Coordinates of C-alpha atoms in Angstrom, one line a residue:
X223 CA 28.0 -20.4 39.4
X224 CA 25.7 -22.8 37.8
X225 CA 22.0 -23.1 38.9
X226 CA 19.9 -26.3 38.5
X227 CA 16.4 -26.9 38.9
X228 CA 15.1 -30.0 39.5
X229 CA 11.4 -30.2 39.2
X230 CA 10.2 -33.4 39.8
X231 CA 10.5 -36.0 43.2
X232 CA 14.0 -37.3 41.9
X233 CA 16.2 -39.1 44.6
X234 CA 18.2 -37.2 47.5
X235 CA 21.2 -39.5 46.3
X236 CA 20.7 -39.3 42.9
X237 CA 21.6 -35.7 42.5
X238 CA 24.1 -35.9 45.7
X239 CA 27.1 -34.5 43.2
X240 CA 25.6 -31.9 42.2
X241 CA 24.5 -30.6 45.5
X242 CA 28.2 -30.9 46.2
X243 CA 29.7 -29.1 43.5
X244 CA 30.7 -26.5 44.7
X245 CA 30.5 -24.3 41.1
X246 CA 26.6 -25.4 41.2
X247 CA 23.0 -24.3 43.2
X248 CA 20.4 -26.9 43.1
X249 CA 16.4 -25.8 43.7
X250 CA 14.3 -28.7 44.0
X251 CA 10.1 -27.3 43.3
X252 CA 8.3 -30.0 42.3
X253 CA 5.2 -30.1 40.7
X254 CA 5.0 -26.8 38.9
X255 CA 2.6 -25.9 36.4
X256 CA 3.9 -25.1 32.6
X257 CA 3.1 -21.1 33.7
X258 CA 4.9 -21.9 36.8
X259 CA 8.3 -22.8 35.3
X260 CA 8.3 -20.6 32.2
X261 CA 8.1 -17.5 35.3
X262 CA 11.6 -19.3 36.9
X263 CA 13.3 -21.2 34.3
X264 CA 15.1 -18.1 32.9
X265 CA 17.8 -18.0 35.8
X266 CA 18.3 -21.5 35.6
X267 CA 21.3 -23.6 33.7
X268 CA 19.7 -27.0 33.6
X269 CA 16.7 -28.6 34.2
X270 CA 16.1 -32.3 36.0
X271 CA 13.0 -33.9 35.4
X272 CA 11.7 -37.5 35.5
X273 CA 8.3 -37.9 33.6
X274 CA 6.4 -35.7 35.7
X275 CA 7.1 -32.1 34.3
X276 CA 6.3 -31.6 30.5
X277 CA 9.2 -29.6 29.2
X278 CA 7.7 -27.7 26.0
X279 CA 8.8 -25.6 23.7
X280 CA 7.3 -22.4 25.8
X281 CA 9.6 -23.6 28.8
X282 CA 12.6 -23.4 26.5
X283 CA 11.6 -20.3 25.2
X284 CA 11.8 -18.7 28.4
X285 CA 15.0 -20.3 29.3
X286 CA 17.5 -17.7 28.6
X287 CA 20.2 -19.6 30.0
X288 CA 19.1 -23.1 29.8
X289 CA 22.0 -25.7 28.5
X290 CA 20.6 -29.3 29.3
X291 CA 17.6 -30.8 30.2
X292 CA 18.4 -34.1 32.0
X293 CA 15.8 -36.7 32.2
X294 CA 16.0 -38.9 34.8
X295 CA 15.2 -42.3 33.1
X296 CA 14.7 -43.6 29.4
X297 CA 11.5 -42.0 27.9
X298 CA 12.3 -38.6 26.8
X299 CA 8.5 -38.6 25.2
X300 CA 7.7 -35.2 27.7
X301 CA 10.2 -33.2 26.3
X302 CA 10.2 -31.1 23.1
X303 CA 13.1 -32.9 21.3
X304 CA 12.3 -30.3 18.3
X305 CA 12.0 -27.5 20.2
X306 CA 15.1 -27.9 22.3
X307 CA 17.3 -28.9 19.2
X308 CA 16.1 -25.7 17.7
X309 CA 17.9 -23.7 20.3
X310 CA 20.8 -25.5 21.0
X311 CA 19.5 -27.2 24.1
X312 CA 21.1 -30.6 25.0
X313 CA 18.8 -33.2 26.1
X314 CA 20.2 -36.3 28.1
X315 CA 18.4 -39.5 29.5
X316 CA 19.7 -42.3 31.3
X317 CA 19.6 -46.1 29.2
X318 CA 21.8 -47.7 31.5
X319 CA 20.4 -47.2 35.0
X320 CA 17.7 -50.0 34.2
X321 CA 20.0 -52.5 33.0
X322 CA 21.1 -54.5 36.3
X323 CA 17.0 -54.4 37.9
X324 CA 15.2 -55.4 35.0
X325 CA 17.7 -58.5 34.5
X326 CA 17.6 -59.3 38.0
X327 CA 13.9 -58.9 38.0
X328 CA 13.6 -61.7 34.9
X329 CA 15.8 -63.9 37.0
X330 CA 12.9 -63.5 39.8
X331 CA 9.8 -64.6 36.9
X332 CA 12.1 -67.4 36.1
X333 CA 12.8 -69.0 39.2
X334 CA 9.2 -68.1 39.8
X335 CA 7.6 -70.1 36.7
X336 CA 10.0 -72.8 37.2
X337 CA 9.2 -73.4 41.0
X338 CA 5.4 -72.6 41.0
X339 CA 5.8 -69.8 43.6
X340 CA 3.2 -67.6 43.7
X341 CA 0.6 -70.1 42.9
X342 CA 2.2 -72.5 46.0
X343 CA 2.3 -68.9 48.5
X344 CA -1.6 -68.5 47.6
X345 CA -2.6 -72.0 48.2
X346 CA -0.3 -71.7 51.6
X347 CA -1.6 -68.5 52.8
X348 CA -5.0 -69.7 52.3
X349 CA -4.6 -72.5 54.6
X350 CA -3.7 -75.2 51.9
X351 CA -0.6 -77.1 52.8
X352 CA -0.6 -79.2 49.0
X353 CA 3.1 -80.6 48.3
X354 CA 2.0 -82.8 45.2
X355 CA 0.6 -80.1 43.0
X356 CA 3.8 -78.0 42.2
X357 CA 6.5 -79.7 41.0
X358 CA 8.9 -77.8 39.8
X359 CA 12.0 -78.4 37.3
X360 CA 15.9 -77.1 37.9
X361 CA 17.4 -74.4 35.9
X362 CA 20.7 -76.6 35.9
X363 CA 21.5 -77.8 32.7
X364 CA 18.7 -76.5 30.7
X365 CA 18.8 -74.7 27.7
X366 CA 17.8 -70.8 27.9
X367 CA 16.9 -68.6 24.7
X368 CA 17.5 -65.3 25.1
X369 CA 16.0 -63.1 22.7
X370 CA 17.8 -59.9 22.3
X371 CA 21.3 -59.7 23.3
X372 CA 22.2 -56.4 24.1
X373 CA 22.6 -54.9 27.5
X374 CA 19.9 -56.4 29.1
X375 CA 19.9 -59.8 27.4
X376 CA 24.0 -59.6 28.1
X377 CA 23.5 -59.3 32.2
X378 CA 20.7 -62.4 31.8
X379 CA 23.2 -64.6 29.8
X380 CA 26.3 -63.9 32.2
X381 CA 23.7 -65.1 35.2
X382 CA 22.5 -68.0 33.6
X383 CA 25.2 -69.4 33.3
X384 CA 26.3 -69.6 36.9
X385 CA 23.1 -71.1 37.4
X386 CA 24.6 -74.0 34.8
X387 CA 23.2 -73.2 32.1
X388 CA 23.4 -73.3 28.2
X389 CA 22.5 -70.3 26.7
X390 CA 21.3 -69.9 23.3
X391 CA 21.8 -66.1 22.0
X392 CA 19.9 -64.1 19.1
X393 CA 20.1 -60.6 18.4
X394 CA 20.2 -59.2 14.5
X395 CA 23.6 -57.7 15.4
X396 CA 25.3 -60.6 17.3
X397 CA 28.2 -61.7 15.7
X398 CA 29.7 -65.0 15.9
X399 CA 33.0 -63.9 17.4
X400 CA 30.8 -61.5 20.2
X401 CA 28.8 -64.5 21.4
X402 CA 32.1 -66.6 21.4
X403 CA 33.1 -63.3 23.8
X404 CA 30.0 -64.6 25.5
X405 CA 30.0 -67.6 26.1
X406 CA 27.1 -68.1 24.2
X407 CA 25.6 -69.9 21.1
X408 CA 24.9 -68.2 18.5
X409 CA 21.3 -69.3 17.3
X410 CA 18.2 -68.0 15.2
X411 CA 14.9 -67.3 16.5
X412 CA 13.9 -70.8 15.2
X413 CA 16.6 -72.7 16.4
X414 CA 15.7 -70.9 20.2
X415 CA 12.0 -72.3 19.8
X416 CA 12.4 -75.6 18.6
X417 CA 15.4 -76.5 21.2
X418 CA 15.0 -73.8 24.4
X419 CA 13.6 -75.1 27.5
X420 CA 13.6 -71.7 28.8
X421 CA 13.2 -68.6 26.8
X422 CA 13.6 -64.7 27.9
X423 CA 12.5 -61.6 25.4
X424 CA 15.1 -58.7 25.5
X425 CA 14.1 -56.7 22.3
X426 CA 12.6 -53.7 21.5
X427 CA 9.1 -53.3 20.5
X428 CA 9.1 -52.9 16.2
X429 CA 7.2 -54.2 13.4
X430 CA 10.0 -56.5 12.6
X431 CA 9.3 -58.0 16.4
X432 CA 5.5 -57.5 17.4
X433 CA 4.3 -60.9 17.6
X434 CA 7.8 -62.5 16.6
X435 CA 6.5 -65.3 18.8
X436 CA 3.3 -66.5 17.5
X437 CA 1.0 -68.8 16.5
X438 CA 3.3 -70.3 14.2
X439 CA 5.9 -70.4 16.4
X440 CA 4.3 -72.1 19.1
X441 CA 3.3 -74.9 16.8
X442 CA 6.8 -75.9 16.3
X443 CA 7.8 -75.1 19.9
X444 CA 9.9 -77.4 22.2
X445 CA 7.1 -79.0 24.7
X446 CA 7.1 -78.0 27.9
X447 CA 9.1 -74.4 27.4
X448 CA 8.9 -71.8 29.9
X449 CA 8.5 -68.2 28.4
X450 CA 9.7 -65.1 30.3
X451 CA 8.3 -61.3 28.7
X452 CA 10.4 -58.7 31.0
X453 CA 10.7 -56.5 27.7
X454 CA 8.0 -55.2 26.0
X455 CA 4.4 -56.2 25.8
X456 CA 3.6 -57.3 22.2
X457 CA 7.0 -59.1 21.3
X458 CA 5.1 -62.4 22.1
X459 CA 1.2 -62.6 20.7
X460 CA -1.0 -62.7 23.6
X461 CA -4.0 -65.1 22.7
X462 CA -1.5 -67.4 21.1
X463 CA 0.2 -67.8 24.3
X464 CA -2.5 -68.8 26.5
X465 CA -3.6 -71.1 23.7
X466 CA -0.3 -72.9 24.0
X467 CA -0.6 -72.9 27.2
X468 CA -4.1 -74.2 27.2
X469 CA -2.6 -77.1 25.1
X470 CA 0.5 -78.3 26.9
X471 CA 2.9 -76.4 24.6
X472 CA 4.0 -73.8 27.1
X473 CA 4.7 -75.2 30.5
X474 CA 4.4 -71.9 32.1
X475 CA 4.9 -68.3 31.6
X476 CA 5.9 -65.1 33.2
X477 CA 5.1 -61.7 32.1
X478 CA 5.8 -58.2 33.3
X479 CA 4.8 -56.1 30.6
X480 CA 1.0 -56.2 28.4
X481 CA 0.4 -55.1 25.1
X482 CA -2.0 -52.8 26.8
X483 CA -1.2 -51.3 30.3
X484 CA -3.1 -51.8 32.4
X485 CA -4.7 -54.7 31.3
X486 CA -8.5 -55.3 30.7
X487 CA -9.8 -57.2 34.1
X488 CA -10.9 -60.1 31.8
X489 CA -7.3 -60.2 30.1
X490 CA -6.9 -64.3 29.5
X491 CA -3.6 -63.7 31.7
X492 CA -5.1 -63.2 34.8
X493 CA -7.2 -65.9 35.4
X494 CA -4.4 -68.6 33.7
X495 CA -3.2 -70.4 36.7
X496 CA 0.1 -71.3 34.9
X497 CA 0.8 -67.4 33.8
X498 CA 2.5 -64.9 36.1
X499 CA 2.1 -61.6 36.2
X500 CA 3.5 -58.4 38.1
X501 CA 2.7 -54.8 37.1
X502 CA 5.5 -53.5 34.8
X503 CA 8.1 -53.5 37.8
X504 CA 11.2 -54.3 35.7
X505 CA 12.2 -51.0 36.7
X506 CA 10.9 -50.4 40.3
X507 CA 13.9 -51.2 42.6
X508 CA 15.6 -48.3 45.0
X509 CA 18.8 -48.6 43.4
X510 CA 17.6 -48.4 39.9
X511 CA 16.1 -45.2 40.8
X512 CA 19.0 -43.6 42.4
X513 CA 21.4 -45.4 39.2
X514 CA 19.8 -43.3 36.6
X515 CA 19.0 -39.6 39.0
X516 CA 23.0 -40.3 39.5
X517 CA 23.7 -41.0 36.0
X518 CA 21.9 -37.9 34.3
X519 CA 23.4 -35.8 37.3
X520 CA 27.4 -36.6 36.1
X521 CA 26.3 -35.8 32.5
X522 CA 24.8 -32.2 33.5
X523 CA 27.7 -31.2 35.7
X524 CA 29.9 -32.3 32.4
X525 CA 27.9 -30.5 30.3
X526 CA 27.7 -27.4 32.3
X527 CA 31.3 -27.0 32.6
X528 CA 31.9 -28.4 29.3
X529 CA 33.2 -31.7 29.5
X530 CA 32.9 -34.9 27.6
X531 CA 29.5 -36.4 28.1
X532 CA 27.5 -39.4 27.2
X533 CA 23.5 -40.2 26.6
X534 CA 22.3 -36.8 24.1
X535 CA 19.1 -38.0 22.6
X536 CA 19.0 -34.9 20.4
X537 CA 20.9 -33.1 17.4
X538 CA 23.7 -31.5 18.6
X539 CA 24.0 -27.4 17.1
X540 CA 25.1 -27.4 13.3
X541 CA 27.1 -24.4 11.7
X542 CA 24.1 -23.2 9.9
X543 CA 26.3 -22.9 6.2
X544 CA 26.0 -27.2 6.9
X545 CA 23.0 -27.5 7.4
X546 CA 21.2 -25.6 4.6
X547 CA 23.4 -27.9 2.4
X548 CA 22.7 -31.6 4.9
X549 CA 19.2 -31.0 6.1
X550 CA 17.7 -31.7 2.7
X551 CA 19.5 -35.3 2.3
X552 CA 18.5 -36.1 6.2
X553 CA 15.3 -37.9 5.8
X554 CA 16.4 -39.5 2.6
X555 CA 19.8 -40.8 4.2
X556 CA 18.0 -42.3 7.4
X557 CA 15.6 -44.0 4.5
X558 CA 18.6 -45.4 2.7
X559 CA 19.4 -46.9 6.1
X560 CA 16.2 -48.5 7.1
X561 CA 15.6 -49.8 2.9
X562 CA 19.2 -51.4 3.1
X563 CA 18.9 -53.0 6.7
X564 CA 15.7 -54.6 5.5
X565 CA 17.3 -55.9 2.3
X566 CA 20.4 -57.3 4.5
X567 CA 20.1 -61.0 5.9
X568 CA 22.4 -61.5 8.9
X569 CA 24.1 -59.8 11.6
X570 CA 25.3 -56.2 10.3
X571 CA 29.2 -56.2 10.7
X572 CA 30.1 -53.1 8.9
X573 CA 28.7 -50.0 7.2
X574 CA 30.1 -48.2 4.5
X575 CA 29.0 -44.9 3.2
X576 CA 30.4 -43.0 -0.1
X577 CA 29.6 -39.0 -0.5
X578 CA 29.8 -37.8 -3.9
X579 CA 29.7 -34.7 -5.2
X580 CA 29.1 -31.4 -3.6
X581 CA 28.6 -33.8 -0.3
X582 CA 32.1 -34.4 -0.7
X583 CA 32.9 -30.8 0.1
X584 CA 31.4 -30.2 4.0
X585 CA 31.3 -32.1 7.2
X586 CA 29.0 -35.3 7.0
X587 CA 29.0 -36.2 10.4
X588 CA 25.6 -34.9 11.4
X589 CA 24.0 -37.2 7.9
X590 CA 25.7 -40.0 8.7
X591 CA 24.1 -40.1 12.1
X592 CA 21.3 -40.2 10.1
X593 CA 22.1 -43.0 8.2
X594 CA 23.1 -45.4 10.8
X595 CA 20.2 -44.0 13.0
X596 CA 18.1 -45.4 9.9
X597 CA 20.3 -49.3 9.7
X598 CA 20.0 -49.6 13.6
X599 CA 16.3 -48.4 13.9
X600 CA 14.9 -51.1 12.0
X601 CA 16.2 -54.0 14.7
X602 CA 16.4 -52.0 17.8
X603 CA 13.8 -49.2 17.0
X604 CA 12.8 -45.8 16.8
X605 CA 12.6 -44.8 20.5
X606 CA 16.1 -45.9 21.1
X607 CA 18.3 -45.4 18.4
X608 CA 18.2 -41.2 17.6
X609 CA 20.8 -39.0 15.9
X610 CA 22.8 -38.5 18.8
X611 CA 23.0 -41.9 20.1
X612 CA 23.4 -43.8 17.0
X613 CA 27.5 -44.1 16.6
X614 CA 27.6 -44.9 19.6
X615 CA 25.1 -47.8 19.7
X616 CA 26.8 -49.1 16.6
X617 CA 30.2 -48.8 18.1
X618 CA 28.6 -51.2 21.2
X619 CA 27.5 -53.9 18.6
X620 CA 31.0 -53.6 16.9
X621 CA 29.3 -52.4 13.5
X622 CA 32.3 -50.9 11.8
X623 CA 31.3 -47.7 10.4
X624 CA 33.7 -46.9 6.6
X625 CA 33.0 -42.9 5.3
X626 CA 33.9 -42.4 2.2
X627 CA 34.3 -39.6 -0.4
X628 CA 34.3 -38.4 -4.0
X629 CA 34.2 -35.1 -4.9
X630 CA 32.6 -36.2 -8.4
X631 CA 29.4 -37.8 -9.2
X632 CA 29.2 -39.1 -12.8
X633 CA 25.6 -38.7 -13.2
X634 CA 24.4 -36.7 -10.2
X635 CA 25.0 -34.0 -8.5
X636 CA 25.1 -35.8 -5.4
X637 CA 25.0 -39.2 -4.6
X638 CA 24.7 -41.0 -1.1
X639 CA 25.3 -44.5 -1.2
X640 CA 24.7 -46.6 1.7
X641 CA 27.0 -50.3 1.7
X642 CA 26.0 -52.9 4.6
X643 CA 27.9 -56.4 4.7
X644 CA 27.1 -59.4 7.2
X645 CA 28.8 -62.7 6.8
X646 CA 26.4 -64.1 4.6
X647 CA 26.1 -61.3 1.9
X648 CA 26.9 -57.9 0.7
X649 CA 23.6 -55.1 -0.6
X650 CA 23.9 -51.5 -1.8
X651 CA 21.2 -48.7 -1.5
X652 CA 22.1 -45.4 -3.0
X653 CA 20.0 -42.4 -3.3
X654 CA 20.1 -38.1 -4.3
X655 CA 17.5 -35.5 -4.6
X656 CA 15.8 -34.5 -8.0
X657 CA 14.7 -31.2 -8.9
X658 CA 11.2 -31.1 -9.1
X659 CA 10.7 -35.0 -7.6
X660 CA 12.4 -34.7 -4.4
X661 CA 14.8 -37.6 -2.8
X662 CA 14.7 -40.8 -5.2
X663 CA 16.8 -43.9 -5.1
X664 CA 18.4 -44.7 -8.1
X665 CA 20.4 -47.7 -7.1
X666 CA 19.7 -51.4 -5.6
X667 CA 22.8 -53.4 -5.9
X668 CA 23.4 -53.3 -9.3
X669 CA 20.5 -52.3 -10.8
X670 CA 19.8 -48.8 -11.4
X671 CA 16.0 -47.5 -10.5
X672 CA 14.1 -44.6 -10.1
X673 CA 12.4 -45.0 -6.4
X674 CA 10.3 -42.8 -4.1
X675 CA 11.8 -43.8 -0.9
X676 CA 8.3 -44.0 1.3
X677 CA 5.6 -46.3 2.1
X678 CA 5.3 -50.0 1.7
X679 CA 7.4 -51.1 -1.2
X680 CA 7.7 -54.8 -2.8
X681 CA 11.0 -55.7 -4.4
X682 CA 11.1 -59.0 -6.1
X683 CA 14.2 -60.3 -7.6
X684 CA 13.4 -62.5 -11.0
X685 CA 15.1 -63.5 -14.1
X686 CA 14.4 -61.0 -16.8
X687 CA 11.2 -62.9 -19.2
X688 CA 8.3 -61.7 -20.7
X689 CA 5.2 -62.1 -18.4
X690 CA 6.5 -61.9 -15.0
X691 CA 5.0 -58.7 -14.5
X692 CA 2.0 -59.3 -15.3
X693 CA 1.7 -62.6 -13.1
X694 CA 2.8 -60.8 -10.1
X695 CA -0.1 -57.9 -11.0
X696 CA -2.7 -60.6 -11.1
X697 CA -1.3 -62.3 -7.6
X698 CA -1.5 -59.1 -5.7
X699 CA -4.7 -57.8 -7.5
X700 CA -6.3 -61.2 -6.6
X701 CA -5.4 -60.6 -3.1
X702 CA -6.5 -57.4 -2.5
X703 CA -3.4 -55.4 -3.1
X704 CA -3.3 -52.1 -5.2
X705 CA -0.1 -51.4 -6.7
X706 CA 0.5 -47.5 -7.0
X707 CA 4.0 -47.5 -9.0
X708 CA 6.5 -50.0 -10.3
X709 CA 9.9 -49.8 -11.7
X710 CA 12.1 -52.5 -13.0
X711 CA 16.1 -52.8 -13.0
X712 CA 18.1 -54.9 -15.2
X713 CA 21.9 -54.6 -16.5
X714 CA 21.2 -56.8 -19.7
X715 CA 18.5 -57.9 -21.6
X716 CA 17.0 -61.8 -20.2
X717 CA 19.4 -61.8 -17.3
X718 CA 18.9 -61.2 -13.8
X719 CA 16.6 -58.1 -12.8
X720 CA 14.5 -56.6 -9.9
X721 CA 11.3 -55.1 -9.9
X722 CA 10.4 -52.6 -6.8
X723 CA 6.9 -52.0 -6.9
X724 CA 4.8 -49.4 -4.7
X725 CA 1.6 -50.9 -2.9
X726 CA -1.1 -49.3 -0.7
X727 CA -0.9 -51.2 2.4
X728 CA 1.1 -53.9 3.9
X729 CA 1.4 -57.2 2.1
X730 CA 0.6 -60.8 4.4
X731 CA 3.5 -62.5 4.2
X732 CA 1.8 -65.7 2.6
X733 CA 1.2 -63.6 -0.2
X734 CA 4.7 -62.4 0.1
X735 CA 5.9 -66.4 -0.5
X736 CA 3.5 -67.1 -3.1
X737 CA 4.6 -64.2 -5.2
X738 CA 8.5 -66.0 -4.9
X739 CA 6.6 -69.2 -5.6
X740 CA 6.0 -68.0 -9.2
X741 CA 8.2 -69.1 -12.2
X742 CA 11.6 -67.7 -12.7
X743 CA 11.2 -65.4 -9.4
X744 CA 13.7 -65.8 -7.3
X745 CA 13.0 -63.7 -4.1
X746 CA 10.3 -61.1 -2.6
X747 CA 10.4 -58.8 0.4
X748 CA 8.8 -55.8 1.6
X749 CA 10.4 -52.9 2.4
X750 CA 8.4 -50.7 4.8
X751 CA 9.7 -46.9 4.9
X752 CA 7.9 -44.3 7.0

């Protein structure tokens, strides 16, 4: 017999088949202190919590028996991922059970920016009966952007279009033939701009997309578009908006998320009369909160009587002879990841990674995770790709995922060497550990370097003549930018070469474009790794 403790106000339904089981005893005693729960968590199998309860390392210590921790919705930030990985402790969450409510609730801020709603119900209510000042356009035969076409974006794109419209899709891993799937168009952000008449965010929050839609990109913006943030505060600037607004660019707008929550009582948004606004309530539906206490409730009862199950967010348990040989290459392979994802242009179709050397010998499974964790993280971020979840997510995308081996390495002892191709190109990142220097890559396409894979990092591609160094010293320095180390790669003397080179901070990317402005360079990019 399996007990369960669920410790925070989680829904009757939600955990209905586990009251049921008849192998399982469920306690609900909410709102116990950290002292509380480490005094009763020791008879207990599993643990349900939403974001209540603060499951630390402590807890876990005390729970003798404990198998999973279940967390009833997406944010796993209260729970000691560490800690619980440490002793074998699954930890599960729920990504799906927002899908359907936080679609249909972008549906609601579209229909609501394109009739004037809540700006007609206020002048209404407040004995105003003014049929001339909200004119409204159809969604029927408009154009819709949608930003971000995974599950969310998906469920938005297959309503749309029974509402008649076109949709225009971009997400870094769309492929042509998925959005053919679709029934999509296949676009870039730029091409959404300049030609949506409505346009709908569905990414994640990373330094690839904070402020994604700014100031620039307003000024090249179809008049008269209608933006809709259900997603993430900071995908779109802020002040940029309400400037386009201001000036006719942006016919309207309708956001549920800020870039800080709760917002300031002078935020620009709330006193816009052509901005709507609701309090983070993608989420905040009956069903939604039922959909993920039910989801995280089937993965517990599989996991307690050891069944298939979906939705870990942490390492699984590795044979400990493994791991002292893998943990050491972890942080370098999910590094290789990120450094070749930023180097790729395109939607990632396939990954392809090559062991060599004593790598060769043991299970890889728990570094490749790793790896892809590191590709997918740079366009869908940190919070929601991990080391558990990251196959799978690639599998969703239909990333093809190529393992490779060679039990020798000519010059290294080992070698890891991480291959991504998109439709428009192919780029190699390979990488080892060196006694006394720790993990280095050695490899960037061709061209064999000597790397510390960390911080912000410049590569330039150039043709191999005398001076180009220096020019590129005297365009940083003039802007501020300290260089700490710099290595250059070439196969032959005056052909093509890169140079990587180490800075102290981030580079502005106009300085980024004058540096490929220069004679005989050819390309620049940063690479940030952290």
């Amino acid at each position: 017999m399996f007990k369960v403790l669920v410790s925070d106000p989680i829904s009757d339904l939600g955990i209905q088949k586990l009251v049921d089981a008849e192998d399982v005893i469920v306690d609900k005693k909410p709102g116990l202190s950290e002292d509380e729960l480490v005094a009763v968590i020791g008879e207990y199998d599993a643990l349900l919590v939403r974001s209540q309860t603060r499951v630390t390392a402590r807890i876990m210590a005390a729970g003798k028996l404990l198998k999973v921790v279940g967390r009833a919705g997406v944010g796993v930030d209260n729970i000691d991922l560490e800690a619980a990985t440490q002793r074998g402790i699954i930890v599960i969450n729920a990504p799906d059970g927002n899908t359907i409510t936080t679609c249909e609730h972008t549906f609601a801020m579209m229909m609501a920016v394109a009739r004037h709603i809540p700006q007609a119900y206020l002048k209404t209510v407040g004995g105003e009966w003014d049929r001339k000042s909200f004119l409204g356009v159809e969604l029927r035969n408009k154009t819709l952007g949608v930003l971000g076409m995974g599950r969310i974006g998906s469920e938005v794109a297959k309503r749309a279009k029974a509402f008649g419209m076109e949709i225009w899709g971009y997400d870094p891993f769309l492929t042509e033939e998925r959005a053919e799937k679709l029934g999509i168009r296949l676009s870039s952000v730029d091409d959404i701009i300049r030609n949506a008449d409505f346009m709908t965010v569905h990414t994640p929050l990373t330094p690839e997309t904070r402020h994604m839609i700014g100031k620039a990109q307003f000024e090249v913006m179809k008049k008269g578009m209608r933006i809709i943030n259900c997603a993430r505060g900071g995908i779109i600037d802020e002040l940029a908006l309400v400037e386009a607004v201001d000036q006719g660019i942006v016919a309207g707008a309708a956001f549920d998320v800020f870039e800080s929550e709760p917002p300031a009582a002078d935020h620009p948004f709330l006193s816009n009369p052509k901005i709507i606004v609701t309090p983070h309530l993608g989420a905040s539906t009956v069903e939604a909160q039922e959909n993920v206490a039910i989801d995280v409730s089937e993965q517990v009862l599989n996991i307690l009587r050891d069944k298939p199950f979906m939705n870990a967010v942490n390492m699984p348990p590795i044979p400990a002879n493994v791991l002292n040989i893998l943990q050491p290459y972890f942080n370098l392979g999910e590094k290789l990841g990120s450094f070749a994802a930023q180097l790729t242009e395109g939607a990632i179709q396939e990954i392809t990674v090559n062991f060599a050397g004593e790598l060769a010998e043991v299970d890889t499974q728990p570094l490749t995770r790793y790896i892809v964790r590191g590709v997918l993280s740079h366009h869908l971020g940190s919070e929601m790709v991990n080391v558990v979840n990251s196959m799978h997510l690639a599998k969703e995308r239909s990333v093809n995922i190529i393992i490779q081996k060679s039990h020798t390495s000519r010059d290294f002892t080992n070698l890891v060497t991480v291959t991504l191709r998109s439709k428009q190109e192919e780029r190699l990142v390979a990488g080892t550990l060196l006694t006394g220097y720790g993990p280095r890559i050695v490899q960037i396409d061709k061209f064999p370097v000597d790397v510390a894979p960390g911080g912000n990092l410049i590569l330039v591609s150039h043709n191999d003549k005398p001076g180009i160094i220096g020019r590129v010293g005297t365009l940083l320095g003039t802007n501020d930018v300290n260089i700490a180390t710099m290595q250059v790669g070439r196969k032959i003397v005056g052909g093509a070469a890169i140079m990587v080179l180490s800075v102290d901070k981030g580079v502005p990317k106009d300085v980024l474009s004058q540096i490929a402005e220069l004679p005989d360079l050819n390309n620049a990019k940063e690479i940030i790794l952290y």
